[in-house]
Amino acid sequence: MAPLAVSRIGHYLLTVLASGMLAGVAFAQTENASLEAQRAAFKQAYAAASRGGDGWREQARGLTNYPLYPYLQAASLEHDLQQVDRPTVETYLRQFPDLIPASDLKRDFLQELARRQDWTDFVAMYQPGLGDALSCNALQAQLAGGAKLDFNRDLAALWAEPALPSACDPVLQAAFEQGLLTPARVWSRIDMAVEAGKAATISASSKWLPPEEAGTAQNLAQALNDPAAALLAAKQWPDNTRSRQAVTLALARLARRQSGTADDAWQQLQGRFHFTPAQRDRVLNALAVFHAADFDSNALARLIELPPSAQTPTSREWRVRMALAAKNWQAVLDGIAAMGPTQQQDDEWQYFRARALGELGRAEEAQRVYASVAGQSSYFGYLAADHQSASYALCNTQPAADPLTRQAVLAIPGIRRAFELFAIGNPKQARREWNLALANADAPTVRQAVILANERGWYDRAVFAFNNGDALGYYALRFPLASQDGLVPQAQQAGIDPSWAYGILRVESAWMSDAQSGADARGLMQLLPSTAATVARRNGLPWNGGDSLYDPATNIELGTRYLAQMAGRFNGSLWLASAAYNAGAARVDQWVTARSMLPPDLFVATIPFKETREYVARVMYYSVIYDWRLHGKAAPISTRMLPIGQPYSRLDPPEEHKSLTCPAPTVATATSSAAVPATAATPTAAPARAKLR
């Protein structure tokens, strides 16, 4: 009877547990349905609030406990800002202190009060630290009240900014009329603007100089804006300190654009002006470096002959690049030896040191250096590993589960708002809430917050949070696979390797679906609307305008087709197509014409644009990581970088794919430019296209 009794008890317990589990599932389903209903209602209410008035309140019934409820009234007040009075705004600020909508509303209302010139209410609400424009509005309020300006108290901090908003113009004019903008102070600001490359600030400041000095200041502005014209005019300039400053600046600027023209101007002007040694060094350095970037055949000799005082890490780097372009292997070794100790140890230069040693027949030395570089998880580490037929280094780790911290994170109001903003399709505001909520958080809290974000499909949080130290080992989080966006099938339909498409996406946007560059490239794969429209038309795909590129599925569908187009233009070469995706196909055509016989690793090393060199390296490295994420092994990086004219063809099934293992004590070196993830200069913009060399 005992076994039967146990069986009955066990059956009873299983029944109870199953009933509990079903009840839990039902509760979760009900809760999720309720949350989705709240999100839908909020979107409707927010659309109404954004049109102003109180019509939103009817649609917001039942949303008072929804985390984003405070955003509704703020949106309505923002729309009606020109009619809103101070008591109404202050009531909202008291009701929702310390929230982002409240701080935005306060800042915007202060700007509205300044527009109205309602200085009484402005002074009553203003507090320092709200930005340069409002600081200047506060000074306007002082002036309106009859107060005098004090330079050290009121202007010194603003004066140190290389550029100021237009709200500061009347304040600066008042300061000038009060005699506070002495020529010495004006020149100090102009010198700062010169260093910052702010020609507009120089021009605006020149009006506060004596007439005989204003023209000299304008010469500096011209040197920044139109260096070629400035150098032509310089033939008539007097030989004084400011003229020499302007000529030096113009020569350095023109060398970047037209090294040959800058060379001619230097030959004409170096005898006319008594340049300081530092100015001569700056000009000689710029000419040597940019002649190298322009593929000048004499560039290597010029870089070697640079006086020691004119050499910089950049000129020493280009000395090696030019030696690589010439396949002058002894010059490669000599150039690396001329670098400083820290620069020498970068894995790029250690890799090329090994490369040079091998080419010079010093195989044993070369293999020792390759072995040291192959321990790095980086572009150069994997190139070095291929020279040794070794596995790739990758120390993959997972953050530890921490249920208590996880629950604590979910209880943070700002995080709840961030998750809701992301869920309703407002990632920009979501990032603001996230950053504020975690501004002073410790590492375990951030780690669990990132895990929670990743579970919700918010992948860019890991890219930005896990970009140094031990966190570099969280490869699954740093290199996510978002199957719901359809990248793998879209890449396959386009006829390209999905791991390459993933690598491009990761470098371009760091998984920010709303990324937008200064050139207006948009979305995950950073497509220009004009390019996307052409790609859609060529492939018979629907096109719904530029904003559709913020939809991940649309962006990936068009982006993979554009990648296929680039690959086709360069005969299937992934690394050349990557360079073209970043710098433009026409530029890559020029580079191929100049150096088509170089092996791929040398070709990439001699790309004139620093951004594009590093871009190609990151894409190739990330492609390996994504290959591993997709298949557990990866096609060797050397098979992805075949000589020009030989297309990449993925082996399927993989016969010689690499294992990624953890033989090294560290994940990556801080000095490796290709090992550190590429992130946007700001969390709302994707990296700009290649412009500077």
XYZ file of C-alpha atoms in Angstrom:
693
model
C 0.000 0.000 0.000
C 2.885 2.407 0.713
C 3.950 2.763 -2.905
C 0.344 3.435 -3.889
C 0.000 6.070 -1.146
C 3.179 7.789 -2.313
C 1.935 7.625 -5.859
C -1.364 9.249 -4.886
C 0.393 11.947 -2.880
C 2.819 12.521 -5.737
C -0.032 12.740 -8.197
C -1.789 15.233 -5.891
C 1.331 17.377 -5.608
C 1.897 17.293 -9.346
C -1.710 18.320 -9.863
C -1.350 21.216 -7.415
C 1.942 22.328 -8.962
C 0.546 22.082 -12.465
C -2.511 24.071 -11.426
C -0.233 26.704 -9.865
C 1.915 26.859 -12.950
C -1.108 27.218 -15.193
C -2.469 29.933 -12.930
C 0.910 31.698 -13.060
C 0.983 31.467 -16.824
C -2.559 32.775 -17.021
C -1.683 35.659 -14.679
C 1.411 36.513 -16.718
C -0.596 36.425 -19.929
C -3.243 38.679 -18.385
C -0.582 41.045 -17.067
C 1.126 41.222 -20.456
C -2.177 41.848 -22.194
C -2.941 44.630 -19.715
C 0.476 46.205 -20.294
C 0.067 46.059 -24.050
C -3.328 47.714 -23.693
C -1.758 50.474 -21.586
C 0.944 51.008 -24.192
C -1.597 51.295 -26.960
C -3.688 53.725 -24.889
C -0.617 55.787 -24.026
C 0.358 56.149 -27.672
C -3.094 57.478 -28.491
C -3.117 59.816 -25.500
C 0.389 61.055 -26.286
C -0.580 61.827 -29.875
C -3.496 63.873 -28.525
C -1.318 65.606 -25.909
C 1.208 66.559 -28.567
C -1.557 68.566 -30.264
C -2.006 70.645 -27.099
C -4.992 71.317 -24.887
C -6.629 68.918 -22.440
C -8.176 66.475 -24.898
C -5.611 63.884 -23.930
C -7.045 63.488 -20.446
C -10.076 61.552 -21.606
C -7.868 59.086 -23.455
C -5.503 58.808 -20.468
C -8.073 57.388 -18.082
C -6.634 54.312 -16.451
C -3.049 55.411 -17.172
C -2.289 57.317 -13.978
C -0.199 54.403 -12.688
C 1.485 53.774 -16.031
C 5.212 54.705 -15.777
C 5.060 57.189 -18.664
C 1.974 59.087 -17.509
C 3.989 62.264 -16.619
C 5.024 62.564 -20.258
C 1.444 63.320 -21.318
C 0.845 66.667 -19.618
C 4.401 67.731 -20.426
C 3.762 67.108 -24.125
C 0.598 69.200 -23.982
C 2.364 72.048 -22.169
C 5.264 71.965 -24.619
C 2.845 72.371 -27.522
C 1.094 75.301 -25.819
C 4.263 76.889 -24.485
C 3.615 80.362 -25.882
C 0.311 80.566 -24.016
C 1.288 78.798 -20.791
C 1.814 80.836 -17.624
C 4.363 80.369 -14.883
C 1.962 78.957 -12.192
C 0.871 76.183 -14.568
C 4.457 75.166 -15.284
C 5.456 75.351 -11.630
C 2.500 73.152 -10.657
C 3.749 70.474 -13.049
C 7.324 70.839 -11.778
C 6.176 70.365 -8.177
C 4.106 67.323 -9.147
C 6.891 65.599 -11.071
C 10.229 66.882 -9.740
C 13.462 65.390 -11.048
C 11.814 63.788 -14.082
C 13.209 64.338 -17.565
C 9.951 65.822 -18.964
C 9.992 68.320 -16.084
C 13.585 69.391 -16.705
C 12.864 69.733 -20.434
C 9.745 71.764 -19.745
C 11.581 74.055 -17.355
C 14.393 74.697 -19.809
C 12.000 75.312 -22.689
C 9.764 77.568 -20.631
C 12.744 79.642 -19.516
C 13.663 80.098 -23.175
C 10.076 81.162 -23.854
C 10.216 83.677 -20.994
C 13.440 85.058 -22.469
C 11.731 85.366 -25.843
C 8.921 87.275 -24.146
C 11.554 89.290 -22.254
C 9.610 88.491 -19.102
C 12.674 88.862 -16.943
C 10.767 88.893 -13.650
C 9.408 85.383 -14.097
C 12.673 84.298 -15.712
C 14.751 85.323 -12.685
C 12.239 83.690 -10.336
C 12.598 80.328 -12.084
C 16.187 80.369 -13.318
C 19.000 78.374 -11.755
C 22.593 78.075 -13.022
C 23.809 75.042 -14.916
C 21.145 74.877 -17.629
C 23.442 75.611 -20.558
C 25.180 78.556 -22.199
C 22.045 79.962 -23.856
C 20.149 80.274 -20.591
C 23.259 81.568 -18.815
C 23.332 84.393 -21.340
C 19.590 84.937 -20.946
C 20.184 85.311 -17.203
C 22.831 87.947 -17.910
C 20.354 89.705 -20.214
C 17.967 89.769 -17.270
C 20.657 91.429 -15.160
C 21.284 94.019 -17.843
C 17.566 94.681 -18.180
C 17.485 95.394 -14.458
C 20.250 97.973 -14.800
C 23.090 95.843 -13.396
C 26.609 96.036 -14.764
C 28.576 93.013 -15.927
C 31.670 91.784 -14.151
C 34.007 89.888 -16.489
C 35.395 87.373 -13.991
C 32.058 86.718 -12.328
C 29.755 86.769 -15.345
C 31.751 86.161 -18.512
C 34.985 84.286 -17.854
C 33.445 80.803 -18.115
C 31.483 81.694 -21.259
C 34.507 83.414 -22.789
C 36.420 80.133 -22.557
C 33.955 78.409 -24.892
C 35.145 78.325 -28.529
C 31.591 78.950 -29.784
C 28.495 80.402 -28.125
C 24.778 80.447 -29.001
C 23.153 83.550 -30.462
C 21.534 84.280 -27.082
C 24.976 85.466 -25.962
C 25.366 88.067 -28.712
C 23.627 90.950 -26.867
C 25.523 90.130 -23.674
C 28.894 90.184 -25.432
C 27.987 93.435 -27.175
C 27.074 94.952 -23.806
C 30.356 93.723 -22.375
C 32.195 95.416 -25.234
C 30.326 98.672 -24.665
C 31.249 98.494 -20.971
C 34.915 98.155 -21.910
C 35.268 94.568 -20.690
C 36.394 93.065 -24.014
C 39.919 94.370 -24.147
C 42.085 93.529 -27.189
C 44.091 91.105 -25.053
C 40.931 89.238 -24.051
C 39.629 89.222 -27.611
C 42.891 87.820 -28.947
C 42.897 85.099 -26.303
C 39.464 84.037 -27.508
C 40.569 84.162 -31.141
C 43.584 81.969 -30.372
C 41.305 79.454 -28.693
C 38.981 79.529 -31.709
C 41.949 78.933 -34.016
C 42.861 75.788 -32.100
C 39.234 74.647 -32.217
C 38.896 75.455 -35.930
C 36.011 77.903 -35.315
C 36.329 80.465 -38.105
C 32.919 81.997 -37.321
C 34.025 82.813 -33.777
C 37.150 84.515 -35.128
C 35.129 86.621 -37.562
C 32.577 87.595 -34.916
C 35.305 88.525 -32.432
C 37.250 90.647 -34.876
C 34.661 93.449 -34.677
C 35.763 94.092 -31.092
C 39.373 94.713 -32.101
C 40.858 98.022 -33.187
C 40.465 98.494 -36.972
C 44.163 97.927 -37.621
C 43.977 94.511 -35.886
C 40.589 93.327 -37.208
C 41.993 92.559 -40.657
C 44.721 90.420 -39.134
C 42.080 88.401 -37.296
C 40.150 87.949 -40.529
C 43.305 86.502 -42.087
C 43.149 83.726 -39.496
C 39.492 83.074 -40.306
C 40.368 82.892 -44.011
C 43.209 80.488 -43.271
C 40.616 78.135 -41.796
C 37.866 78.660 -44.376
C 39.867 79.034 -47.586
C 43.550 78.230 -47.031
C 44.432 78.415 -50.737
C 43.086 81.977 -51.003
C 44.781 82.923 -47.750
C 48.166 81.745 -49.054
C 47.742 83.750 -52.242
C 46.928 86.852 -50.199
C 49.816 86.147 -47.831
C 52.276 87.346 -50.455
C 51.157 90.880 -49.501
C 50.991 90.368 -45.749
C 53.579 91.915 -43.433
C 56.005 89.566 -41.716
C 54.692 89.715 -38.172
C 53.619 87.257 -35.505
C 49.964 87.070 -36.522
C 50.723 86.755 -40.237
C 53.094 83.881 -39.572
C 50.416 82.237 -37.434
C 47.880 82.537 -40.259
C 50.288 81.283 -42.936
C 51.269 78.284 -40.806
C 47.618 77.459 -40.212
C 46.750 77.811 -43.903
C 49.663 75.624 -45.022
C 48.706 72.869 -42.586
C 45.049 73.048 -43.662
C 45.823 73.086 -47.377
C 48.249 70.164 -47.078
C 45.344 68.046 -45.869
C 43.364 68.853 -49.041
C 46.001 69.480 -51.710
C 49.492 68.497 -50.621
C 51.102 69.485 -53.927
C 49.613 72.985 -53.922
C 50.614 73.414 -50.283
C 54.163 72.356 -51.201
C 54.351 75.047 -53.880
C 53.042 77.693 -51.473
C 55.614 76.666 -48.868
C 58.428 77.052 -51.379
C 57.224 80.562 -52.180
C 56.588 81.747 -48.627
C 59.215 80.110 -46.431
C 61.772 82.760 -47.386
C 59.366 85.660 -46.952
C 58.336 84.959 -43.356
C 60.575 84.317 -40.367
C 58.759 81.269 -39.048
C 59.552 79.946 -35.594
C 61.106 76.471 -35.360
C 57.785 75.120 -34.073
C 55.922 76.605 -37.039
C 58.419 75.149 -39.505
C 58.082 71.759 -37.851
C 54.292 71.908 -38.079
C 54.381 72.717 -41.783
C 57.020 70.109 -42.618
C 55.110 67.482 -40.682
C 51.819 68.265 -42.426
C 53.417 68.232 -45.866
C 55.186 64.925 -45.258
C 52.138 63.184 -43.769
C 49.668 64.314 -46.397
C 52.016 63.641 -49.294
C 52.017 60.091 -47.922
C 48.228 60.026 -47.763
C 48.169 61.209 -51.385
C 50.320 58.223 -52.469
C 53.303 60.409 -53.354
C 56.260 58.221 -54.436
C 58.692 60.424 -52.481
C 56.667 60.358 -49.286
C 58.755 57.715 -47.540
C 61.967 59.665 -48.050
C 60.326 62.857 -46.794
C 59.068 61.131 -43.665
C 62.472 59.598 -42.941
C 64.161 62.977 -43.426
C 61.828 64.866 -41.093
C 63.825 66.556 -38.316
C 63.306 64.813 -34.972
C 61.552 67.921 -33.635
C 59.011 67.716 -36.480
C 58.170 64.069 -35.946
C 54.978 62.983 -34.218
C 53.352 59.602 -33.595
C 51.292 60.220 -36.739
C 54.333 60.924 -38.931
C 56.143 57.867 -37.534
C 53.061 55.763 -38.237
C 52.891 57.002 -41.820
C 56.582 56.296 -42.266
C 55.824 52.643 -41.651
C 52.722 52.702 -43.847
C 54.736 54.085 -46.740
C 57.380 51.437 -46.226
C 54.628 48.821 -46.350
C 53.281 50.337 -49.557
C 56.754 50.023 -51.077
C 57.245 46.539 -49.586
C 60.529 47.881 -48.232
C 60.723 45.471 -45.326
C 63.909 46.804 -43.782
C 62.376 50.288 -43.841
C 59.355 48.808 -42.068
C 61.564 47.522 -39.266
C 63.490 50.789 -39.095
C 60.264 52.785 -38.966
C 58.832 50.695 -36.150
C 62.120 50.975 -34.268
C 61.863 54.781 -34.564
C 58.486 54.779 -32.787
C 58.119 55.400 -29.089
C 57.938 52.347 -26.804
C 54.163 52.554 -26.297
C 53.394 53.000 -29.980
C 55.682 50.099 -30.907
C 53.727 47.728 -28.682
C 50.420 48.300 -30.435
C 49.404 44.993 -31.985
C 49.244 46.583 -35.456
C 52.944 47.422 -35.435
C 53.916 44.157 -33.790
C 52.017 42.315 -36.514
C 53.807 44.227 -39.260
C 57.108 43.767 -37.479
C 56.530 40.022 -37.675
C 55.482 40.397 -41.291
C 58.714 42.230 -42.132
C 60.861 39.731 -40.257
C 59.266 36.885 -42.173
C 59.791 38.596 -45.528
C 63.454 39.166 -44.647
C 63.942 35.470 -43.967
C 64.033 35.742 -40.186
C 61.293 33.151 -39.754
C 62.019 32.132 -36.165
C 61.904 35.726 -34.931
C 58.766 36.325 -36.962
C 56.961 33.359 -35.428
C 57.765 34.518 -31.907
C 56.248 37.922 -32.602
C 53.247 36.399 -34.385
C 52.654 34.208 -31.334
C 52.536 37.221 -29.023
C 50.053 39.052 -31.262
C 47.928 35.940 -31.892
C 47.002 35.922 -28.212
C 44.840 38.994 -28.820
C 41.188 38.920 -29.803
C 41.500 41.542 -32.536
C 41.868 42.023 -36.271
C 45.654 41.846 -36.078
C 45.511 39.023 -33.563
C 43.531 36.914 -36.003
C 45.774 37.817 -38.940
C 48.745 36.729 -36.843
C 46.988 33.492 -35.878
C 46.508 32.676 -39.570
C 50.254 32.988 -40.082
C 50.662 30.320 -37.407
C 47.692 28.159 -38.409
C 46.514 28.689 -34.832
C 43.061 28.943 -33.305
C 41.647 32.380 -32.636
C 41.804 33.845 -29.147
C 38.424 34.602 -27.648
C 37.710 34.380 -23.942
C 33.937 34.225 -23.851
C 32.236 34.756 -20.493
C 28.714 35.307 -19.254
C 27.711 37.745 -16.518
C 26.609 35.964 -13.391
C 22.918 35.767 -12.570
C 21.933 37.950 -9.622
C 18.184 37.662 -8.905
C 18.203 40.177 -6.044
C 19.971 42.875 -8.057
C 17.753 42.060 -11.008
C 14.622 42.733 -8.952
C 16.169 45.895 -7.544
C 16.853 47.149 -11.074
C 13.273 46.454 -12.118
C 12.125 48.549 -9.159
C 14.046 51.643 -10.312
C 11.386 54.040 -11.686
C 13.735 55.473 -14.303
C 14.560 52.008 -15.628
C 10.884 51.140 -15.818
C 10.299 54.320 -17.808
C 13.270 53.514 -20.029
C 11.960 50.040 -20.814
C 8.497 51.390 -21.568
C 9.850 54.111 -23.841
C 11.837 51.518 -25.721
C 8.814 49.227 -25.955
C 6.644 51.949 -27.519
C 9.329 52.862 -30.055
C 11.055 55.894 -28.536
C 14.665 54.751 -28.048
C 16.078 58.285 -27.861
C 14.043 59.152 -24.771
C 14.627 55.646 -23.454
C 18.382 56.253 -23.501
C 17.949 59.507 -21.597
C 15.970 57.778 -18.856
C 18.493 54.941 -18.787
C 21.481 57.240 -18.460
C 19.887 59.277 -15.691
C 18.708 56.213 -13.763
C 22.131 54.546 -13.865
C 24.317 57.641 -13.622
C 25.699 56.626 -10.222
C 25.016 52.884 -10.350
C 27.638 50.309 -9.469
C 28.889 47.694 -11.924
C 26.598 44.832 -10.756
C 23.535 47.048 -11.146
C 24.537 48.150 -14.639
C 25.302 44.560 -15.587
C 21.865 43.300 -14.565
C 20.184 46.285 -16.220
C 21.939 45.452 -19.481
C 20.843 41.818 -19.252
C 17.247 42.948 -18.754
C 17.526 45.333 -21.688
C 18.934 42.594 -23.886
C 16.014 40.323 -23.028
C 13.723 43.062 -24.309
C 15.587 43.370 -27.604
C 17.384 46.561 -26.589
C 20.779 45.424 -27.810
C 22.790 48.636 -27.959
C 22.897 48.887 -24.155
C 25.426 46.051 -24.016
C 27.565 47.584 -26.760
C 27.932 50.839 -24.844
C 28.149 49.374 -21.338
C 30.507 46.461 -21.968
C 33.312 48.195 -23.845
C 36.286 47.837 -21.532
C 37.966 45.601 -18.997
C 36.604 42.166 -18.181
C 33.244 43.094 -19.712
C 34.816 42.731 -23.166
C 34.417 39.004 -22.607
C 30.612 39.191 -22.716
C 30.615 38.388 -26.424
C 27.071 37.034 -26.611
C 25.739 40.322 -25.259
C 28.168 42.551 -27.166
C 27.477 40.773 -30.467
C 23.770 39.915 -30.393
C 21.840 37.925 -32.982
C 18.461 39.558 -33.554
C 16.630 36.883 -35.513
C 13.362 38.821 -35.391
C 14.851 41.448 -37.719
C 15.466 38.836 -40.397
C 19.123 39.571 -41.110
C 20.177 35.996 -41.867
C 17.441 35.214 -44.427
C 17.738 38.683 -45.965
C 21.517 38.313 -46.337
C 21.062 34.886 -47.845
C 18.490 36.190 -50.320
C 20.901 39.001 -51.245
C 23.657 36.433 -51.773
C 26.045 37.700 -49.084
C 27.544 36.163 -45.969
C 25.283 36.948 -42.971
C 28.295 37.232 -40.673
C 29.646 40.038 -42.859
C 26.277 41.814 -42.850
C 26.183 41.510 -39.066
C 29.704 42.931 -38.873
C 28.737 45.938 -40.997
C 25.604 46.551 -38.924
C 27.522 46.326 -35.648
C 30.154 48.831 -36.773
C 27.708 51.193 -38.450
C 25.128 51.669 -35.704
C 26.171 49.618 -32.659
C 22.588 48.247 -32.842
C 20.924 51.659 -32.453
C 17.885 51.408 -34.701
C 17.358 55.187 -34.619
C 20.981 56.092 -35.374
C 21.403 59.065 -37.686
C 24.704 60.429 -38.963
C 25.602 64.000 -39.815
C 25.208 63.055 -43.479
C 21.656 61.771 -42.741
C 22.497 58.064 -42.981
C 19.832 56.274 -40.971
C 19.082 53.150 -39.012
C 20.889 49.933 -38.253
C 22.901 49.750 -41.473
C 23.177 53.530 -41.919
C 21.612 54.053 -45.317
C 21.104 57.444 -46.912
C 17.454 57.887 -47.962
C 18.544 58.572 -51.553
C 20.645 55.403 -51.620
C 17.872 53.353 -50.052
C 15.348 54.630 -52.606
C 17.642 53.602 -55.462
C 18.267 50.176 -53.930
C 14.521 49.634 -53.430
C 13.768 50.570 -57.027
C 16.565 48.396 -58.412
C 15.414 45.367 -56.409
C 11.669 45.851 -56.776
C 11.206 46.472 -53.056
C 8.688 48.841 -51.460
C 9.929 52.288 -50.449
C 8.055 54.362 -47.891
C 10.413 57.277 -47.404
C 13.448 58.045 -45.266
C 11.763 57.485 -41.907
C 11.076 53.867 -42.848
C 14.811 53.266 -42.464
C 14.344 53.426 -38.684
C 12.354 50.205 -38.945
C 14.925 47.415 -38.445
C 13.317 44.983 -40.892
C 13.134 47.584 -43.673
C 16.652 48.809 -43.009
C 18.125 45.322 -43.075
C 16.242 44.333 -46.220
C 17.604 47.343 -48.108
C 21.001 47.323 -46.398
C 21.786 43.740 -47.338
C 20.897 44.483 -50.958
C 23.161 47.498 -50.953
C 25.968 45.398 -49.466
C 25.444 42.874 -52.243
C 25.679 45.711 -54.762
C 28.986 46.872 -53.256
C 30.341 43.333 -53.188
C 29.379 42.865 -56.828
C 31.138 46.063 -57.826
C 34.369 44.781 -56.263
C 34.176 41.249 -57.632
C 32.936 39.730 -54.388
C 35.710 41.207 -52.228
C 34.243 41.738 -48.769
C 37.063 43.914 -47.499
C 37.023 46.252 -50.499
C 33.225 46.411 -50.359
C 33.500 47.297 -46.671
C 35.883 50.137 -47.495
C 33.467 51.343 -50.177
C 30.522 51.191 -47.770
C 32.392 53.592 -45.500
C 34.371 55.873 -47.816
C 32.490 55.556 -51.103
C 33.126 53.316 -54.086
C 34.788 56.061 -56.151
C 37.500 56.560 -53.559
C 38.146 52.840 -53.312
C 38.481 52.714 -57.100
C 41.227 55.339 -56.813
C 43.026 53.379 -54.131
C 42.797 50.161 -56.125
C 44.229 51.923 -59.172
C 47.186 53.133 -57.112
C 47.951 49.959 -55.132
C 46.130 46.989 -56.623
C 49.183 44.728 -56.346
C 49.448 45.054 -52.577
C 48.329 42.110 -50.424
C 45.092 42.913 -48.570
C 46.677 43.459 -45.150
C 49.138 45.950 -46.621
C 46.454 47.605 -48.743
C 44.229 48.186 -45.711
C 47.188 49.537 -43.731
C 47.821 52.167 -46.410
C 44.233 53.408 -46.826
C 44.541 57.193 -46.511
C 41.562 57.661 -44.176
C 42.137 56.597 -40.584
C 38.422 56.052 -40.098
C 38.209 53.729 -43.097
C 41.323 51.753 -42.122
C 39.865 51.098 -38.703
C 36.405 50.514 -40.148
C 37.600 47.716 -42.443
C 39.600 46.157 -39.622
C 36.599 46.200 -37.288
C 34.223 44.809 -39.904
C 36.567 41.923 -40.703
C 37.126 41.208 -37.015
C 33.424 41.473 -36.164
C 32.591 39.209 -39.104
C 34.703 36.482 -37.516
C 32.946 36.984 -34.177
C 29.533 36.775 -35.813
C 30.540 33.719 -37.815
C 31.398 32.080 -34.502
C 28.119 33.264 -32.986
C 26.182 31.760 -35.884
C 28.089 28.508 -36.398
C 30.369 27.842 -33.423
C 33.419 28.217 -35.681
C 34.558 30.894 -38.107
C 36.005 31.101 -41.585
C 39.602 32.369 -41.263
C 40.032 36.092 -41.631
C 42.597 35.464 -44.364
C 39.901 33.786 -46.492
C 37.788 36.917 -46.132
C 40.686 39.065 -47.336
C 41.828 37.500 -50.580
C 43.973 39.443 -53.074
C 42.203 41.929 -55.306
C 40.458 40.048 -58.086
C 39.790 36.917 -56.005
C 36.258 36.878 -54.558
C 35.404 35.533 -51.147
C 33.523 32.235 -51.244
C 32.431 30.747 -47.971
C 33.182 27.037 -47.618
C 29.950 25.168 -46.950
C 30.174 22.859 -45.167
C 33.173 24.516 -43.471
C 36.285 22.416 -43.926
C 38.992 24.591 -42.429
C 37.080 26.900 -40.133
C 38.719 28.147 -36.981
C 37.891 27.363 -33.408
C 37.743 30.324 -31.052
C 39.300 29.399 -27.732
C 40.675 31.120 -24.655
C 44.412 30.492 -24.457
C 45.301 34.045 -23.460
C 45.115 35.670 -20.023
C 43.431 38.775 -21.442
C 40.602 39.343 -23.903
C 42.090 42.294 -25.771
C 44.637 45.034 -25.356
C 43.611 48.590 -24.642
C 45.972 49.794 -27.360
C 44.335 47.743 -30.092
C 42.194 50.033 -32.191
C 40.381 47.112 -33.776
C 39.677 45.244 -30.522
C 37.599 48.003 -28.945
C 34.006 48.206 -30.146
C 33.079 51.072 -32.447
C 30.580 53.403 -30.820
C 28.941 56.575 -31.918
C 30.489 59.838 -30.898
C 27.215 60.499 -29.173
C 24.532 58.022 -28.124
C 22.106 59.430 -30.712
C 24.304 59.599 -33.780
C 26.146 57.044 -35.822
C 29.785 57.567 -36.763
C 30.272 60.107 -39.550
C 31.479 59.001 -42.949
C 35.198 59.110 -43.638
C 36.411 62.637 -44.260
C 39.780 63.191 -42.644
C 43.011 61.373 -43.277
